[in-house]
Short mmCIF file of C-alpha atoms in Angstrom, two decimals:
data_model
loop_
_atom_site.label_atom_id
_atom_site.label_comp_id
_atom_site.label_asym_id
_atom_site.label_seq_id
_atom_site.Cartn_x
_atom_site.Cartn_y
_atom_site.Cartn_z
CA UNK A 1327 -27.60 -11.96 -8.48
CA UNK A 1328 -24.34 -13.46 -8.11
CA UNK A 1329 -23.96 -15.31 -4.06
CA UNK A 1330 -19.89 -15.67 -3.02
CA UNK A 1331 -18.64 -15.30 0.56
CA UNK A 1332 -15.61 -13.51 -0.09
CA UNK A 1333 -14.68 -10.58 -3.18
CA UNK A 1334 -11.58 -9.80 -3.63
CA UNK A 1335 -11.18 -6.43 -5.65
CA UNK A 1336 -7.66 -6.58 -7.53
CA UNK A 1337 -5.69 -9.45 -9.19
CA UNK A 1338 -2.22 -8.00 -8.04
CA UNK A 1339 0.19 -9.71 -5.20
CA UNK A 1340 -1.77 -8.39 -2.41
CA UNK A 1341 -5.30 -10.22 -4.24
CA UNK A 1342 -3.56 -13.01 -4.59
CA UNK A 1343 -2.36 -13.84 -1.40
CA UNK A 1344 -5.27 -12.30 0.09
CA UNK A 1345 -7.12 -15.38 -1.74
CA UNK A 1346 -4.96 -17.89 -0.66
CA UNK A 1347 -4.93 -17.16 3.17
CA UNK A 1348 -8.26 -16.98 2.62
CA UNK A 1349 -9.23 -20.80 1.27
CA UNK A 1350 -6.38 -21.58 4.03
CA UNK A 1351 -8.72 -20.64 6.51
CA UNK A 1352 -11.24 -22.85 5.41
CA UNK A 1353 -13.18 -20.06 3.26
CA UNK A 1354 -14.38 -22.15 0.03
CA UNK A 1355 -16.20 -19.24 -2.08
CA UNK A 1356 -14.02 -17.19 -2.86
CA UNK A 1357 -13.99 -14.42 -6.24
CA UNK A 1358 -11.13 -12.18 -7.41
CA UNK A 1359 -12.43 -9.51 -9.67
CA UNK A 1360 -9.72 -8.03 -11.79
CA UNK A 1361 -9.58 -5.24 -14.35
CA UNK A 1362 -6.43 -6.08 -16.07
CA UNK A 1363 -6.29 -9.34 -19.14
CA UNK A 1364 -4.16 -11.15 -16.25
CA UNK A 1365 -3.31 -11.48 -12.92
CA UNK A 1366 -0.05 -9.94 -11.36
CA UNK A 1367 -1.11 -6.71 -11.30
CA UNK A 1368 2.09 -3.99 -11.81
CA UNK A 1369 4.62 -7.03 -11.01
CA UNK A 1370 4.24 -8.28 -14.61
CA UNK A 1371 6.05 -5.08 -15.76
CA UNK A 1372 8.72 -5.48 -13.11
CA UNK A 1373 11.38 -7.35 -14.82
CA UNK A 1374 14.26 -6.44 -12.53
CA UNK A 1375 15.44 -8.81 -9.91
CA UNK A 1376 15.16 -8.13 -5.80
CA UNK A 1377 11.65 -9.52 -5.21
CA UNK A 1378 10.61 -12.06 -2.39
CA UNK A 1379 13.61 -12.54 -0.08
CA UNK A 1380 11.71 -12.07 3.34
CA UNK A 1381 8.92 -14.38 1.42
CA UNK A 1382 10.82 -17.16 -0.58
CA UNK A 1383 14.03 -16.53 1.14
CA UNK A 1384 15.26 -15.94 -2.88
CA UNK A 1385 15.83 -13.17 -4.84
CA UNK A 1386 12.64 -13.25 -8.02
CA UNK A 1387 11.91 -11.06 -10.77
CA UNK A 1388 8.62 -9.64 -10.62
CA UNK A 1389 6.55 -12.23 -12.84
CA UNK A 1390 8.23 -14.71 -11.48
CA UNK A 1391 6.76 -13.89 -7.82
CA UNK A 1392 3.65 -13.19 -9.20
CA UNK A 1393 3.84 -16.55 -10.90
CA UNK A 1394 4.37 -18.35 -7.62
CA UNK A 1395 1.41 -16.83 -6.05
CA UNK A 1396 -0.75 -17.26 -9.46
CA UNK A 1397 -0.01 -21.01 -10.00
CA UNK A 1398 -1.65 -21.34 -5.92
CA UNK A 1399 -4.39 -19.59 -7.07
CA UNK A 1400 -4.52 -22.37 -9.63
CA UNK A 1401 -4.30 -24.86 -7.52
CA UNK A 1402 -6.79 -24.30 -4.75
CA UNK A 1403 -9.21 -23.69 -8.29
CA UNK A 1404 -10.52 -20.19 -7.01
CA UNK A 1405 -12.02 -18.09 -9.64
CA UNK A 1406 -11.29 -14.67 -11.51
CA UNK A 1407 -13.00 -12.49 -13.55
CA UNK A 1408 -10.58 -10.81 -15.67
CA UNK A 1409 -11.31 -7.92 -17.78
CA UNK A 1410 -13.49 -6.57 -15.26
CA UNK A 1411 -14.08 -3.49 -13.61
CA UNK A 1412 -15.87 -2.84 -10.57
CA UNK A 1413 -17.52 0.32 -10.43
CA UNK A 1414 -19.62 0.45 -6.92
CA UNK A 1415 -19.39 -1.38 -3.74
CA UNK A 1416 -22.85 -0.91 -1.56
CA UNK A 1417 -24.53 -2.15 1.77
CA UNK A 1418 -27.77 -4.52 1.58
CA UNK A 1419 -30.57 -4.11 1.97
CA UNK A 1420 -32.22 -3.62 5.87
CA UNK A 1421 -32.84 -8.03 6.42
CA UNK A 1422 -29.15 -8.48 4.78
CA UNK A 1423 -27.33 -5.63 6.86
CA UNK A 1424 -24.03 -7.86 6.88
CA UNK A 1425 -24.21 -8.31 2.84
CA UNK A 1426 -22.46 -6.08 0.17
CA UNK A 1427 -23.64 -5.65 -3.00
CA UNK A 1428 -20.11 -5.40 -5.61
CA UNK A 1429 -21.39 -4.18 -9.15
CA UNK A 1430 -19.06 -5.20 -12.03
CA UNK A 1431 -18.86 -4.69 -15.64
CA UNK A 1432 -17.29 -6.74 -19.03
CA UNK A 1433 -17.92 -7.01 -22.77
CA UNK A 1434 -18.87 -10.63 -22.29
CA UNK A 1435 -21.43 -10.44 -18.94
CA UNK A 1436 -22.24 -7.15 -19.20
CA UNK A 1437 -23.01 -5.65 -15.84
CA UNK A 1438 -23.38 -7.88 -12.70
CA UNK A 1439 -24.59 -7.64 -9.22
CA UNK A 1440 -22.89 -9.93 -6.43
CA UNK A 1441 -23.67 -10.53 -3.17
CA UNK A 1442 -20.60 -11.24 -0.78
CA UNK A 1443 -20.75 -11.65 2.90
CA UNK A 1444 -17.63 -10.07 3.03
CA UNK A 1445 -15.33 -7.87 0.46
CA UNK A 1446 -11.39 -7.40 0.79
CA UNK A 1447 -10.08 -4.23 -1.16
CA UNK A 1448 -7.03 -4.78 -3.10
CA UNK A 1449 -6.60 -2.25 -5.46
CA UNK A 1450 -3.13 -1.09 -5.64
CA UNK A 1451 -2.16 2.35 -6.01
CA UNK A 1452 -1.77 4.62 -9.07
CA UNK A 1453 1.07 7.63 -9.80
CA UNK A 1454 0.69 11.18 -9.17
CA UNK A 1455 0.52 12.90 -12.29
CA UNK A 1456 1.64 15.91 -13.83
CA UNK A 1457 -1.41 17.58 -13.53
CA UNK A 1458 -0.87 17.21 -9.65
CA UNK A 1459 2.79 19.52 -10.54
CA UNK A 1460 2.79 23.03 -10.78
CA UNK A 1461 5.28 23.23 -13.88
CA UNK A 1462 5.32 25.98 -16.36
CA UNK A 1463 5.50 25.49 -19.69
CA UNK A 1464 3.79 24.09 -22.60
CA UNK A 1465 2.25 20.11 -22.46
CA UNK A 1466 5.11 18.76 -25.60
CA UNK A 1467 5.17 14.66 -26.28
CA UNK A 1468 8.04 13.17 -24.58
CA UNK A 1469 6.43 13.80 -20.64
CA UNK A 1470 5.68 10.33 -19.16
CA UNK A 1471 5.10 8.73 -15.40
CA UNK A 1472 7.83 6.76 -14.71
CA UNK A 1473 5.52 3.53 -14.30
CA UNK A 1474 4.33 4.03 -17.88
CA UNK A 1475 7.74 4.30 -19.41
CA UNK A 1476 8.57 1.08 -17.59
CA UNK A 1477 5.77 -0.35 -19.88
CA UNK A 1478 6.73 0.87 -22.97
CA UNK A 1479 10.29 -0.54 -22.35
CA UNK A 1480 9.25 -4.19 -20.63
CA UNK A 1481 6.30 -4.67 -22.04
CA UNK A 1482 6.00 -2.81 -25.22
CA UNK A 1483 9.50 -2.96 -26.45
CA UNK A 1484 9.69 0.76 -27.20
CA UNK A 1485 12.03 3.01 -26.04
CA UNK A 1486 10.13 6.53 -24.70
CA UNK A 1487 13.44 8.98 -25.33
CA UNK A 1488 17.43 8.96 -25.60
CA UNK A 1489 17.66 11.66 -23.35
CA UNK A 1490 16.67 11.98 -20.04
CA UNK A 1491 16.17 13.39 -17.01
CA UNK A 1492 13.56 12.26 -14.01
CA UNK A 1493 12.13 13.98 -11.71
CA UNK A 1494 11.40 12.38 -8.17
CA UNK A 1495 13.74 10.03 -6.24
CA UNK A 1496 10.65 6.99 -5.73
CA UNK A 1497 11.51 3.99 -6.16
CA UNK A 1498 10.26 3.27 -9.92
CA UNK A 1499 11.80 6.23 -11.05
CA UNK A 1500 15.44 4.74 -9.69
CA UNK A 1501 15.00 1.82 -11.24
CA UNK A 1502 14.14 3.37 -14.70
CA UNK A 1503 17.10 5.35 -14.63
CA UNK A 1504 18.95 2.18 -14.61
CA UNK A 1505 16.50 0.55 -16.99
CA UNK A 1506 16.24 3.24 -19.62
CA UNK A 1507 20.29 3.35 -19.30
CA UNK A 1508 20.42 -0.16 -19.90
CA UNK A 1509 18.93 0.27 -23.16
CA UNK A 1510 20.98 2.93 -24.42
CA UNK A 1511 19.57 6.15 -23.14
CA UNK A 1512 21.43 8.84 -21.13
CA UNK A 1513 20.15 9.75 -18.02
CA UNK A 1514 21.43 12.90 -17.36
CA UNK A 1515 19.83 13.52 -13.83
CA UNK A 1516 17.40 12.47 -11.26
CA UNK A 1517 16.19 15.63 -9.50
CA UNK A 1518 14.39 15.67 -6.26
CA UNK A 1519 12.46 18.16 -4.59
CA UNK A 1520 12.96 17.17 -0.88
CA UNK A 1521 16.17 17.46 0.70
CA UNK A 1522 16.09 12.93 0.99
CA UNK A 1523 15.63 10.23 -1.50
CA UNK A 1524 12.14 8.79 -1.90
CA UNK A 1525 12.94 5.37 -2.55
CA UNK A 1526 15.14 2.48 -0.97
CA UNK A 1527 18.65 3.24 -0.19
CA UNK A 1528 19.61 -0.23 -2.06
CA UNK A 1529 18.34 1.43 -5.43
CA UNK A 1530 20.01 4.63 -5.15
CA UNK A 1531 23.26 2.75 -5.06
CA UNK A 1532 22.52 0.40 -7.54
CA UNK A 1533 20.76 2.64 -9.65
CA UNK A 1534 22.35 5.49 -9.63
CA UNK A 1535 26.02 5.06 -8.00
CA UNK A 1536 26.49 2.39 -9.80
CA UNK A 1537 25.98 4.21 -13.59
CA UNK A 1538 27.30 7.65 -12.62
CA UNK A 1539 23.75 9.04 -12.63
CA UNK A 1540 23.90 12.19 -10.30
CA UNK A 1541 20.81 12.85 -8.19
CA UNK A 1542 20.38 16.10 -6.79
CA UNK A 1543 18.28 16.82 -3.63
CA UNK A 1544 16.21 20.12 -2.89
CA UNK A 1545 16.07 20.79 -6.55
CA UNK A 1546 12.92 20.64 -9.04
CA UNK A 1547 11.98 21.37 -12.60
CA UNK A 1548 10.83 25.08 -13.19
CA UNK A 1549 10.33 24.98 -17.22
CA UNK A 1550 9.61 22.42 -19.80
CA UNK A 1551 11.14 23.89 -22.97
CA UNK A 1552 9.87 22.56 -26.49
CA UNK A 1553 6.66 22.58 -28.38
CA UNK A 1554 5.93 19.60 -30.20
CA UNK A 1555 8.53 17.39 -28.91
CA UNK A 1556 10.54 17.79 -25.02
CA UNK A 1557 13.70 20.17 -26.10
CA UNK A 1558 15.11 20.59 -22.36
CA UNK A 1559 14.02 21.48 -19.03
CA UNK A 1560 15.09 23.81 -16.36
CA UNK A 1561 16.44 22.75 -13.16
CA UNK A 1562 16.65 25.08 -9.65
CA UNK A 1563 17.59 24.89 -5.93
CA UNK A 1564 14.42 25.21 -3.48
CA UNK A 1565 14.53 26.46 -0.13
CA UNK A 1566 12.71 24.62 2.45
CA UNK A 1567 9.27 25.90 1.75
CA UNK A 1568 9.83 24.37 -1.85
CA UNK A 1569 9.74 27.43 -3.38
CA UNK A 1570 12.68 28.13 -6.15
CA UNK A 1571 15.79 30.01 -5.59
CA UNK A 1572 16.74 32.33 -8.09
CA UNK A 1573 20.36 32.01 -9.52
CA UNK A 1574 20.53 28.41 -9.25
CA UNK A 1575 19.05 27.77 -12.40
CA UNK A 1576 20.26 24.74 -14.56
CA UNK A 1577 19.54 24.13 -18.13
CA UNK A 1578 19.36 20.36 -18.90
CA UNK A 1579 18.84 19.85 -22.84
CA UNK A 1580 16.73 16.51 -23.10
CA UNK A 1581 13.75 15.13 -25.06
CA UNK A 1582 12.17 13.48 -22.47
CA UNK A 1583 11.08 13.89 -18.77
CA UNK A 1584 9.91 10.99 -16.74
CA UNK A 1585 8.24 11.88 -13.21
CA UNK A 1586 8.59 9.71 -10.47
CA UNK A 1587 6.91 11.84 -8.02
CA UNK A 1588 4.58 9.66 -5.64
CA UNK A 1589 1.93 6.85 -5.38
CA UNK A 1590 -1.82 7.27 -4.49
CA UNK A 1591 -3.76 4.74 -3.32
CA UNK A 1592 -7.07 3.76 -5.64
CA UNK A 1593 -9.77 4.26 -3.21
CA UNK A 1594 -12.81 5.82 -5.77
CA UNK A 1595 -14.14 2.72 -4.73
CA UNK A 1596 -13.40 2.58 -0.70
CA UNK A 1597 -14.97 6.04 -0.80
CA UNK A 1598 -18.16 4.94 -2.75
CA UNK A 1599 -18.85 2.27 0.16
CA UNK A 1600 -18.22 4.80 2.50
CA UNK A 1601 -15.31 3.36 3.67
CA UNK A 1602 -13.35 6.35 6.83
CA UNK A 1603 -10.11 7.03 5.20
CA UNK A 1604 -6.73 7.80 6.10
CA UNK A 1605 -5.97 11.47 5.40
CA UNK A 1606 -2.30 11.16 5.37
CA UNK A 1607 -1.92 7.95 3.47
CA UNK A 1608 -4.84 8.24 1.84
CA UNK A 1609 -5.87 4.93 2.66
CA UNK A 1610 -9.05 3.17 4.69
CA UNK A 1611 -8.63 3.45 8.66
CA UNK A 1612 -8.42 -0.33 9.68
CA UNK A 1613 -8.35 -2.18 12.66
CA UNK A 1614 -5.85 -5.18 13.64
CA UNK A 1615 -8.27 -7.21 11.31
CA UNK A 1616 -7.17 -4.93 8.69
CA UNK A 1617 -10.86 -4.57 8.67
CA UNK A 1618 -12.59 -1.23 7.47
CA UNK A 1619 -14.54 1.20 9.20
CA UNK A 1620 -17.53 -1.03 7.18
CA UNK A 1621 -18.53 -3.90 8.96
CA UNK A 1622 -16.68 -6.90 6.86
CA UNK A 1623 -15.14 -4.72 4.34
CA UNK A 1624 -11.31 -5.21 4.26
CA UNK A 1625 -8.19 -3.47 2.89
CA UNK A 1626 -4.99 -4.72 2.07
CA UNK A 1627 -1.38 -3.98 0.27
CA UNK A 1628 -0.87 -0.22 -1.93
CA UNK A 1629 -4.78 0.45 -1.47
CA UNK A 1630 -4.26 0.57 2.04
CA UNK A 1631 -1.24 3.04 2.04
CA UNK A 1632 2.18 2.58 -0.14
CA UNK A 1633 4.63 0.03 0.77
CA UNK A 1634 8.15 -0.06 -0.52
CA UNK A 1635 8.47 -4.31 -0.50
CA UNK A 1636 6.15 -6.63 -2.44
CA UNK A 1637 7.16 -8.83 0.26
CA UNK A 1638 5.41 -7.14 2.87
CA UNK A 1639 2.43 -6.31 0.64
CA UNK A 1640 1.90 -10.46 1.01
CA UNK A 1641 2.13 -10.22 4.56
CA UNK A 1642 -0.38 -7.75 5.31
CA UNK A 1643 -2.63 -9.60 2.62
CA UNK A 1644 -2.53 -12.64 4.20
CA UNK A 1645 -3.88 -11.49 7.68
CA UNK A 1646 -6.51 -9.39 5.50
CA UNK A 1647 -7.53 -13.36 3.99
CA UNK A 1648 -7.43 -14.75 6.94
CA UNK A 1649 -9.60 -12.20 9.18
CA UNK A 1650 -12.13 -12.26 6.62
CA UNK A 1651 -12.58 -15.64 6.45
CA UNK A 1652 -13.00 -15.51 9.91
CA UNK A 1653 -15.54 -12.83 9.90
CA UNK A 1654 -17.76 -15.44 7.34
CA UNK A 1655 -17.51 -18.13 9.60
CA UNK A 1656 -18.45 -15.75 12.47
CA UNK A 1657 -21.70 -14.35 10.33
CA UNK A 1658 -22.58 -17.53 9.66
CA UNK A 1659 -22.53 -19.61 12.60
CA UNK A 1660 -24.55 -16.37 14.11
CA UNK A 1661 -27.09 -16.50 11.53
CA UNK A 1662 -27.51 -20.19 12.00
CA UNK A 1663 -27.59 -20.32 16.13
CA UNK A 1664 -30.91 -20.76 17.47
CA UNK A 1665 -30.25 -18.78 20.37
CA UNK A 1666 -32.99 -16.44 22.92
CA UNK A 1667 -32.09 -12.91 21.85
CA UNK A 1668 -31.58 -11.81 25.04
CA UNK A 1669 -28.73 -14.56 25.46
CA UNK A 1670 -27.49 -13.30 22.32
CA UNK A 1671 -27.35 -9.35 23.74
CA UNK A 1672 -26.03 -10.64 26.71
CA UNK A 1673 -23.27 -12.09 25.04
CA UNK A 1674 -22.75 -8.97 22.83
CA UNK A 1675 -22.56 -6.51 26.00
CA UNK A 1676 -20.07 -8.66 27.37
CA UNK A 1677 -17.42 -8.56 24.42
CA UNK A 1678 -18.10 -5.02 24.16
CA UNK A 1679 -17.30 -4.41 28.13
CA UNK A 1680 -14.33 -6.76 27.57
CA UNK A 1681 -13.26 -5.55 23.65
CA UNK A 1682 -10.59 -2.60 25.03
CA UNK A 1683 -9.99 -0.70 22.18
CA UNK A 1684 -6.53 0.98 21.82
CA UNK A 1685 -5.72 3.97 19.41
CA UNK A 1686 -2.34 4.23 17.69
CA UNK A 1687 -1.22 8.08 17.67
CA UNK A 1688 1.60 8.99 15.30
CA UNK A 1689 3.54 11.88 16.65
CA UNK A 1690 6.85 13.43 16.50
CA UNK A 1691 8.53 12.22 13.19
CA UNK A 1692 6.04 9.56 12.75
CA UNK A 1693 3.52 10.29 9.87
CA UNK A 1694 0.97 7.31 10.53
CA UNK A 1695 0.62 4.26 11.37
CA UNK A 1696 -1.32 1.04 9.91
CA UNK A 1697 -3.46 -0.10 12.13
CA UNK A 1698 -4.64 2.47 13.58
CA UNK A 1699 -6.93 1.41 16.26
CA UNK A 1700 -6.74 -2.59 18.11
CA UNK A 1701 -9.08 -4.22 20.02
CA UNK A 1702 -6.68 -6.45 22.54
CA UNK A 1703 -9.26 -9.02 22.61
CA UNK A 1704 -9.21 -9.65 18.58
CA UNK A 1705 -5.70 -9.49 17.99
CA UNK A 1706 -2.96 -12.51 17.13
CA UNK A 1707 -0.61 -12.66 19.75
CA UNK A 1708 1.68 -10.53 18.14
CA UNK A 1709 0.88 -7.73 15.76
CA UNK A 1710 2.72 -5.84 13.72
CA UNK A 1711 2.29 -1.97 13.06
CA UNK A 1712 3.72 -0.16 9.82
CA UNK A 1713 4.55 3.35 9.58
CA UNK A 1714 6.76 5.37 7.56
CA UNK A 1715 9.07 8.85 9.27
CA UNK A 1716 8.66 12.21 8.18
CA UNK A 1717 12.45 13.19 7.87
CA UNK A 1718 16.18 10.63 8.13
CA UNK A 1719 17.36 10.28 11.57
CA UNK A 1720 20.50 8.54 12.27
CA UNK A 1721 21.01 7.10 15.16
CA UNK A 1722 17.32 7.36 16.52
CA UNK A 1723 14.51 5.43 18.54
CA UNK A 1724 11.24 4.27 17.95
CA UNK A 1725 9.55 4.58 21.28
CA UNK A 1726 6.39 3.53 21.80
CA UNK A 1727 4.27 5.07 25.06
CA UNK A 1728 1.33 3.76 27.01
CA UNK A 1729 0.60 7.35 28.66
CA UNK A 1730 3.74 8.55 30.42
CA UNK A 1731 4.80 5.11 30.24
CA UNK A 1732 7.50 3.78 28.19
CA UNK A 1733 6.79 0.23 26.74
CA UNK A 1734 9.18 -0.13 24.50
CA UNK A 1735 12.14 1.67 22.40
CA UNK A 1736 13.57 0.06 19.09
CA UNK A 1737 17.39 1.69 17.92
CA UNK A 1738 17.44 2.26 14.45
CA UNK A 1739 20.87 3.46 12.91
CA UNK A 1740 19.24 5.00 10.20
CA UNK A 1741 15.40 6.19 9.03
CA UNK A 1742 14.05 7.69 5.97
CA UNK A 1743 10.92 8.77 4.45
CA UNK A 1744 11.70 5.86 1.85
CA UNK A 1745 11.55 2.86 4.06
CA UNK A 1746 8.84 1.36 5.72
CA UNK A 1747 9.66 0.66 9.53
CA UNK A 1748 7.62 -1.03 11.58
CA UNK A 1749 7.02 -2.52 15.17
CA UNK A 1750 5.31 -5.38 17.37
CA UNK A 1751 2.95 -5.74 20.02
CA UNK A 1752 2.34 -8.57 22.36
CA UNK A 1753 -1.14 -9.05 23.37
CA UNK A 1754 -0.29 -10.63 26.83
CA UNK A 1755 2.30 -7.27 27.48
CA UNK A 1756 -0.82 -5.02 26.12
CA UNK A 1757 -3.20 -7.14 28.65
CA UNK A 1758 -1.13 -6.73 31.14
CA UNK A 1759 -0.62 -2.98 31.14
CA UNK A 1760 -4.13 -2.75 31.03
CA UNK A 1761 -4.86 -4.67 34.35
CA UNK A 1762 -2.43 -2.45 36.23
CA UNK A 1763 -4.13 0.56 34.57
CA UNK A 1764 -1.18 1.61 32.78
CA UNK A 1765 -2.63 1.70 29.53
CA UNK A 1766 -6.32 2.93 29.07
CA UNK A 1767 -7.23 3.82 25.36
CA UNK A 1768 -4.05 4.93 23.55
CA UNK A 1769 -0.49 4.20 22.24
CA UNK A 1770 1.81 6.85 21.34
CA UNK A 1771 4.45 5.72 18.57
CA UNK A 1772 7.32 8.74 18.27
CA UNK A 1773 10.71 9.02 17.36
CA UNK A 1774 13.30 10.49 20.16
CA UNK A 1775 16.68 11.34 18.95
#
């Protein structure tokens, strides 16, 4: 069996700098596992522009950021299996309770067994598909996920249809329509069953606006006509229930659909190592650590619920390499202290008595938010929490309660479903409320209008 102090599961941007903050921690075993011929992950596909601002204060195409994190990887020599998938993640055995046993698979190795001390997930996130739609109609060639169309045309070279229409506003569905358009199709409409975009106000203008592509809210397709090949589809109003309203029906002629209708997190695995999850973002429950509801399991990036910048992905990866590096270090200058074990208890009743753990409720407009529990005694001096709306508000505040208390309010001129938000917490202001007994055990996160 294979030893390494650190697996990281997925070769994508969150992997990679997952990896890096790792080794930059001081961890010096380190493995990426990933399934794909080459690292990158879904940024190798992403040709258009708008990538790493917040982290290289420049505007990249997607290769090209992955590039910049995969030529570090290089350089700090820490090794990848490629072309290999991971199919279970399980605890050791009773006398290596802190170990995880990662079982992979490839044509050249075969099936292996490795031993980490710890393991950071880093899967990404996959589309919704049609299956998950409750279209009539018959199953004709020319239906595709928006994400695959994007790599027949940047990858492949081949063009899926010359007319189009998409349904769901996300984010890769925007930017096909102004891909596909690009190369010589007609997008003839991006329909959208909630009453609000899905993805990034910046790609709906430049997207859409900017090539006269109409997108129409609170509408959705209700018939896929054509046998062997997409003929057209039928378009109609919902209501707010979703449900379609007769007389508004729309007849698009078209020979292909792409759907753009949502993200899931990968988590087969997370749920195999019995891993709590998430039930609205469908992603582990972490801690400020980013850490798991296993013991030295981590998760980082799409796996851990769907962000909307690649930018922050690397952000939230980084901690996620850095925390479990610490956790290593921890395990192993435990293991190695030649301690009495009733010093050692001692010690471990007093962090507990001391560890104040605080859970993040989402309410009113807020869906979830990532982490969702922090012990004050473990986290960096400031720490950031993500969370995404249920609904646009303009001209709305984040407030954020300790009890009836107020801590803090954040103005926001505008919120959508589309955009990540997101907050910080100082650990002195969180100790602080604590000692006056203002905050016991929970932090309410709402919006107030």
């Amino acid at each position: 069996m294979e030893q390494h102090d650190i697996v990281i599961i997925g070769g994508g941007p969150a992997g990679l700098a997952a990896a890096i903050a790792a080794r930059d921690e001081g961890a010096e075993d380190i493995l990426i596992v990933e399934r794909d011929h080459q690292l990158g992950g879904i940024l190798n596909q992403c040709i258009h522009n708008g990538f790493g601002l917040h982290t290289f204060k420049e505007e990249l195409t997607g290769p090209e950021y992955a590039q910049r994190f995969i030529d570090k990887v290089k350089e700090a020599d820490i090794p990848c299996l490629l072309n290999t998938i991971v199919v279970d993640i399980c605890h050791g055995n009773e006398n290596e309770s802190g170990t995880k046993i990662v079982t992979v698979m490839n044509k050249e190795q075969g099936m292996i067994q490795i031993c980490a001390k710890a393991v950071i997930l880093a899967m990404g996130c996959r589309e919704r598909p049609r299956g998950a739609l409750n279209i009539p109609g018959y199953r004709p060639a020319g239906i595709y996920s928006a994400g695959t169309a994007q790599h027949y045309v940047n990858i492949e070279g081949k063009m899926p249809g010359k007319e189009v229409v998409i349904l769901g506003s996300g984010d890769i569905g925007l930017i096909m329509a102004r891909r596909m358009t690009l190369e010589g199709a007609k997008v003839k409409v991006v329909a959208e069953l909630m009453p609000y975009s899905g993805g990034l106000r910046r790609n709906i203008v430049q997207c859409l606006d900017d090539y006269g592509i109409p997108l129409k809210l609170s509408t959705t397709v209700i018939d896929i006509q054509g046998k062997e090949r997409v003929e057209g589809v039928t378009l109609a109003k919902v209501d707010g229930r979703g449900k379609p309203i007769p007389g508004t029906e729309e007849q698009i002629p078209c020979d292909t659909l792409l759907l753009s209708v949502g993200l899931i997190p990968e988590n087969e695995l997370s749920s195999q190592a019995g891993v709590e999850m998430n039930p609205i973002t469908n992603g582990p429950k972490v801690n400020e650590s980013l850490e798991t509801s296993v013991k030295g399991v981590f998760a980082c990036g799409n796996v851990l619920h769907v962000h909307d910048l690649v930018d922050y992905v690397s952000q939230e990866a980084g901690m996620a390499g850095k925390q479990a590096a610490r956790y290593v270090q921890k395990e192993c200058e435990s293991k190695n202290a030649d301690r009495d074990i009733s010093v050692v208890k001692e010690e471990q009743l007093r962090i507990q008595q001391n560890n104040m753990i605080i859970e993040l409720k989402a309410e009113q407009g807020v869906r979830y938010t990532v982490p969702s529990i922090i012990h004050i005694d473990r986290m960096e001096d400031t720490q950031v929490v993500r969370f995404r709306v249920g609904g646009v508000y303009a001209n709305a505040k984040i407030a954020v309660y300790a009890g009836e208390t107020k801590m803090m309010e954040l103005k926001k001129r505008i919120m959508a479903p589309g955009e990540m938000e997101q907050i910080q917490l100082k650990k002195d202001k969180l100790q602080e409320l604590v000692e006056q007994n203002i905050l016991t055990n929970q932090i309410t996160i709402k919006v107030e209008e």
